[in-house]
C-alpha positions as CSV (number, residue, x, y, z in Angstrom):
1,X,54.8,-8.4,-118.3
2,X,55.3,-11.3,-116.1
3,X,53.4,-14.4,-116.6
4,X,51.5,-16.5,-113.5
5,X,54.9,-19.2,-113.8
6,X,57.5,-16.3,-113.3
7,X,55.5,-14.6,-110.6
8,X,55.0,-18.0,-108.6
9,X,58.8,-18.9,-108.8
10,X,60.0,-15.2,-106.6
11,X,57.5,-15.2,-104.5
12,X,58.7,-18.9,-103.8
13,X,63.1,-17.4,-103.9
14,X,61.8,-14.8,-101.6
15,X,60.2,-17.3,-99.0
16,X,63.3,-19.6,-98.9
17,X,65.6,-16.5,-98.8
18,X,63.5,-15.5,-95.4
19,X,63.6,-18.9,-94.0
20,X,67.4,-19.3,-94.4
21,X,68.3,-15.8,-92.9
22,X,65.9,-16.5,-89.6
23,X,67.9,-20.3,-88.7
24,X,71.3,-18.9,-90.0
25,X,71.3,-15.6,-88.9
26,X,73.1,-12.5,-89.6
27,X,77.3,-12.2,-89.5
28,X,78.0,-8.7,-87.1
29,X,82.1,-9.3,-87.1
30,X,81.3,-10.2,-83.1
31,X,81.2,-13.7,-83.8
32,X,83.1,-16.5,-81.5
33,X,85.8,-18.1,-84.2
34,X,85.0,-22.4,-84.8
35,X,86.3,-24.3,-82.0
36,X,89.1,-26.4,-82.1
37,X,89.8,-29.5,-79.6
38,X,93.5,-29.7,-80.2
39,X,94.0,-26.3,-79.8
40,X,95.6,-25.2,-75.9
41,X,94.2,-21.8,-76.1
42,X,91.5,-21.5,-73.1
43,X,89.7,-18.7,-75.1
44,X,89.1,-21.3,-78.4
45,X,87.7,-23.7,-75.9
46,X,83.6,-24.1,-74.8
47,X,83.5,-21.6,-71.8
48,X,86.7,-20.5,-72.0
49,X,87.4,-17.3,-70.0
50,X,89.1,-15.5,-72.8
51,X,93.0,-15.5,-74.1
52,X,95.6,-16.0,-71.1
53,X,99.2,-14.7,-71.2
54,X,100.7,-18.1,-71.4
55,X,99.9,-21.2,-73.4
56,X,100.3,-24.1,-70.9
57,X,97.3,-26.8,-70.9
58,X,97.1,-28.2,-66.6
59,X,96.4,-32.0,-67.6
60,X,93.8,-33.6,-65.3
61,X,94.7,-35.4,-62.3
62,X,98.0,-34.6,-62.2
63,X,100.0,-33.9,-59.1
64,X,102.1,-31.3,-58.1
65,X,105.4,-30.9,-59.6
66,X,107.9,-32.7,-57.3
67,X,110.5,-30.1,-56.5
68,X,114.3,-30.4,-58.1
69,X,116.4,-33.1,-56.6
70,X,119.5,-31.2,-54.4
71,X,122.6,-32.8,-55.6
72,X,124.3,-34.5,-52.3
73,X,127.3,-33.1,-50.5
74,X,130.1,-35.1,-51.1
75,X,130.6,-36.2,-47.7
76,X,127.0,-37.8,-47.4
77,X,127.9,-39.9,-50.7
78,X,131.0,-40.9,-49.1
79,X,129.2,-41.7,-46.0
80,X,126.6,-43.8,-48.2
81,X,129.6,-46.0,-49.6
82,X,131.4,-46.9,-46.8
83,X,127.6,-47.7,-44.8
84,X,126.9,-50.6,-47.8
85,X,128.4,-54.0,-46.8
86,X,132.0,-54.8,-48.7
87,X,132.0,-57.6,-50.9
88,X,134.4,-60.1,-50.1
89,X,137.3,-59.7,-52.2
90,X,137.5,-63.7,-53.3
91,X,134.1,-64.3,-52.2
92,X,132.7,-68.2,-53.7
93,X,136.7,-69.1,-53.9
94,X,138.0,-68.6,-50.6
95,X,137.0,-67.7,-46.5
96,X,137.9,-64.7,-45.3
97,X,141.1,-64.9,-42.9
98,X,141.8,-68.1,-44.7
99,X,145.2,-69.5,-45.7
100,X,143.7,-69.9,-49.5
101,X,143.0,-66.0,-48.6
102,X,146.1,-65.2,-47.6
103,X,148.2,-67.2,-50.8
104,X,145.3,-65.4,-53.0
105,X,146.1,-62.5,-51.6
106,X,149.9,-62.7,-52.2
107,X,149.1,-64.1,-55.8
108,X,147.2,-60.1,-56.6
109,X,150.1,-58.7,-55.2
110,X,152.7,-60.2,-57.5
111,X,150.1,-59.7,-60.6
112,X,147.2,-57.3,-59.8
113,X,145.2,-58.6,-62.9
114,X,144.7,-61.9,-61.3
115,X,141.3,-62.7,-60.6
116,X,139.6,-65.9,-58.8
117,X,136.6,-66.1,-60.6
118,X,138.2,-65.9,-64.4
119,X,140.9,-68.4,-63.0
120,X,138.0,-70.8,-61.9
121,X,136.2,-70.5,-65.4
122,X,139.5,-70.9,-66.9
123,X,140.3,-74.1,-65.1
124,X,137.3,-75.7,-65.9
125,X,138.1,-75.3,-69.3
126,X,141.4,-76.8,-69.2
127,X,139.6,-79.8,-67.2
128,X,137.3,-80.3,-70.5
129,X,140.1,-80.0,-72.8
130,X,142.4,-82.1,-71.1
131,X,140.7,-84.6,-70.5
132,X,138.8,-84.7,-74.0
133,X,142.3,-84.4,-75.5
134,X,144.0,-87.3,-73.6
135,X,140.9,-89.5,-75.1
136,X,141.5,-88.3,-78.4
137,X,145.5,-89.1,-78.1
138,X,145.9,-85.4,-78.7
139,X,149.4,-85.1,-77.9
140,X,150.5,-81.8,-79.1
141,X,147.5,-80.2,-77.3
142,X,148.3,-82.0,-73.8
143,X,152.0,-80.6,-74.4
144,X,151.0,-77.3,-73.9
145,X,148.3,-77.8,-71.1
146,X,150.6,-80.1,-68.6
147,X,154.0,-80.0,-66.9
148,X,156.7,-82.0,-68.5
149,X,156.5,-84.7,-65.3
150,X,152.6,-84.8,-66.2
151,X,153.0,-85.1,-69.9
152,X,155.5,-87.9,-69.8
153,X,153.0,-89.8,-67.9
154,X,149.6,-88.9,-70.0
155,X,151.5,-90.3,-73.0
156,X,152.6,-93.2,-71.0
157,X,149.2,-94.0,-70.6
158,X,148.1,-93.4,-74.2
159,X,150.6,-95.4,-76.0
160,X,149.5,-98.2,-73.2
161,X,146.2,-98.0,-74.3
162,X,147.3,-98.0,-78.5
163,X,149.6,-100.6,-77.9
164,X,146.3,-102.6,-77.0
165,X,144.5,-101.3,-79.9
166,X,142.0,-99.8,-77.8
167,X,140.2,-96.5,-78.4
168,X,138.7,-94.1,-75.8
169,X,135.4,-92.3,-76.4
170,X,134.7,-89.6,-73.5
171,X,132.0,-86.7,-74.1
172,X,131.0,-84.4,-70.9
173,X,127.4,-83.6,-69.8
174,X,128.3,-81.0,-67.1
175,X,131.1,-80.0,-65.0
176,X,128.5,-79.9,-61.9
177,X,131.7,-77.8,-59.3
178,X,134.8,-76.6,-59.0
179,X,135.9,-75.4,-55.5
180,X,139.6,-74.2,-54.9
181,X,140.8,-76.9,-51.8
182,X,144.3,-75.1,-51.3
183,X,146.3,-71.8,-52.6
184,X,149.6,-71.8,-51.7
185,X,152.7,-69.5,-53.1
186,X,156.4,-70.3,-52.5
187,X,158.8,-67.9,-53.6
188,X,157.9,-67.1,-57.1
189,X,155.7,-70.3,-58.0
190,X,152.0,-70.1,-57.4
191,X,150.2,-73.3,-56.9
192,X,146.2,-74.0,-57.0
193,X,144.1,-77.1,-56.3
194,X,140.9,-77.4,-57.5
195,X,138.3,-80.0,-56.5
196,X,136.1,-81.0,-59.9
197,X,133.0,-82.5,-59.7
198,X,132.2,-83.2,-63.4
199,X,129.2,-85.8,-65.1
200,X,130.7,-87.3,-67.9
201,X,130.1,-90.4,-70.6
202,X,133.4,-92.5,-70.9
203,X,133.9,-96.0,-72.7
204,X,137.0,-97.9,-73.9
205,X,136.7,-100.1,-76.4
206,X,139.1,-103.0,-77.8
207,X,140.0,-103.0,-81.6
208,X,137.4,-105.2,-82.4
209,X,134.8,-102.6,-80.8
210,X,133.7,-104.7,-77.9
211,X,133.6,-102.4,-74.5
212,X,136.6,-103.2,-71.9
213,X,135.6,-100.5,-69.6
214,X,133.0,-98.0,-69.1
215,X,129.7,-97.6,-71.1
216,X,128.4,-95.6,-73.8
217,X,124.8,-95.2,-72.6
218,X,126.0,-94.3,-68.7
219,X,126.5,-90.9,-67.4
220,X,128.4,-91.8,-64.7
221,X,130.0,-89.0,-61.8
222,X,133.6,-88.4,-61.7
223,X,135.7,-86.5,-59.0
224,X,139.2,-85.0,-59.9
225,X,141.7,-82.6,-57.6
226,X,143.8,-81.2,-60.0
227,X,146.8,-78.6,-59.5
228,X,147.6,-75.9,-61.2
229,X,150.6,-73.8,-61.3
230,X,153.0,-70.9,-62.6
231,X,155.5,-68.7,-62.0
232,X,154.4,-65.1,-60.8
233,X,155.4,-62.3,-63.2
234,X,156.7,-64.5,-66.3
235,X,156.1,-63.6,-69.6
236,X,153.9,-67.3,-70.1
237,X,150.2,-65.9,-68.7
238,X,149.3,-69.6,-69.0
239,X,148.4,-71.9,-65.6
240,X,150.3,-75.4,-66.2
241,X,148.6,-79.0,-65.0
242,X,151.2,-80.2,-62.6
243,X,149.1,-82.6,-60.4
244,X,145.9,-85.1,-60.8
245,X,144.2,-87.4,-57.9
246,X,141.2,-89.0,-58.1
247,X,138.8,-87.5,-55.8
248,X,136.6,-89.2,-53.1
């Protein structure tokens, strides 16, 4: 026998069990499978038009593909290079059809590694050193920068300038230029001038400190023409000091 309580709780299991199968409905194996958004398949997709032999998604807005570059004919590539404007071979140190061009020119031939631009950086670094080193009184340093003629007279100067019991104090700001003036090439010896345009502080002081020339607060411009030389094709790579002029 059932009582009133067990009656009233299936008839209430039999209403839900209705209610559930009329919103869910009834699985007939024809079902669409869950959609998914990463997936590049057309037919998983909301009105998709059913499975397609490849699996390629077409991205929106995107234009056509460009078609593959032909590689150039030879010829045309050579054409190409010799339509582009040459580069002047010592362009910034010398004019073309130029006597500097001409001694440049002759300086390659003898050593095909030489190059004006290096040499320029190069010289302005031996401008710095030099003339830091003949402040200093660094002999042995000078020795190997300058010709013997040029040597002899550097340390002229700085055993002047001891004997006094001076010291000089020089510290560059900028080497503002450096422009080759003249190239010229006897023989086997090479010779280059070079104009330097330089901002620099320089001060001499007597041994009891007091300031006999220059100043230590002013930058002040200084112009040198310095020559540089060597012999073409010797073992020593090294350009020599074997000139100095004030500039104007």
């Amino acid at each position: 026998m059932f009582d009133l309580t067990t009656i009233i709780f299936l008839a209430l299991a039999v209403f839900i069990f209705i209610r559930l199968r009329s919103v869910l409905g009834q699985r007939t194996g024809r079902e669409r499978p869950p959609f998914d958004p990463f997936s590049g398949d057309k037919a998983n997709k909301p009105n998709g038009n059913g499975p397609k032999d490849d699996n390629v998604v077409q991205l929106p807005n995107r234009g056509p593909t460009p078609p593959p570059v032909q590689p150039q004919p030879a010829s045309a590539a050579e054409d190409e290079e010799e339509a582009r404007p040459a580069v002047w071979r010592w362009e910034g140190i010398a004019p073309e059809g130029s006597a500097n061009a001409a001694a440049l020119d002759a300086i390659a031939r003898a050593e095909p590694d030489f190059n004006g631009p290096y040499f320029l950086e190069g010289a302005k670094a031996a401008y710095e050193m030099i003339v830091t080193a003949y402040a200093n009184g660094d002999r042995s340093m000078l020795k190997d920068m300058l010709a013997k003629d040029v040597y002899d007279n550097f340390v002229a100067a700085i055993k002047d300038r001891e004997g006094r019991g001076e010291t000089m104090e020089t510290r560059f700001v900028a080497i503002e230029k450096a422009d080759v003036e003249e190239v010229a090439v006897e023989g086997r010896k090479a010779r280059i001038t070079v104009r330097f345009l330089s901002q620099l502080i320089s001060v001499t002081r007597s041994k009891d400190g007091a300031v006999v020339d220059g100043s230590a607060d002013t930058v002040g411009d200084v112009v040198d023409v310095w020559t540089f030389a060597r012999e073409l094709g010797a073992r020593d790579p090294n350009w020599k000091l074997v000139a100095t002029e004030a500039g104007q």
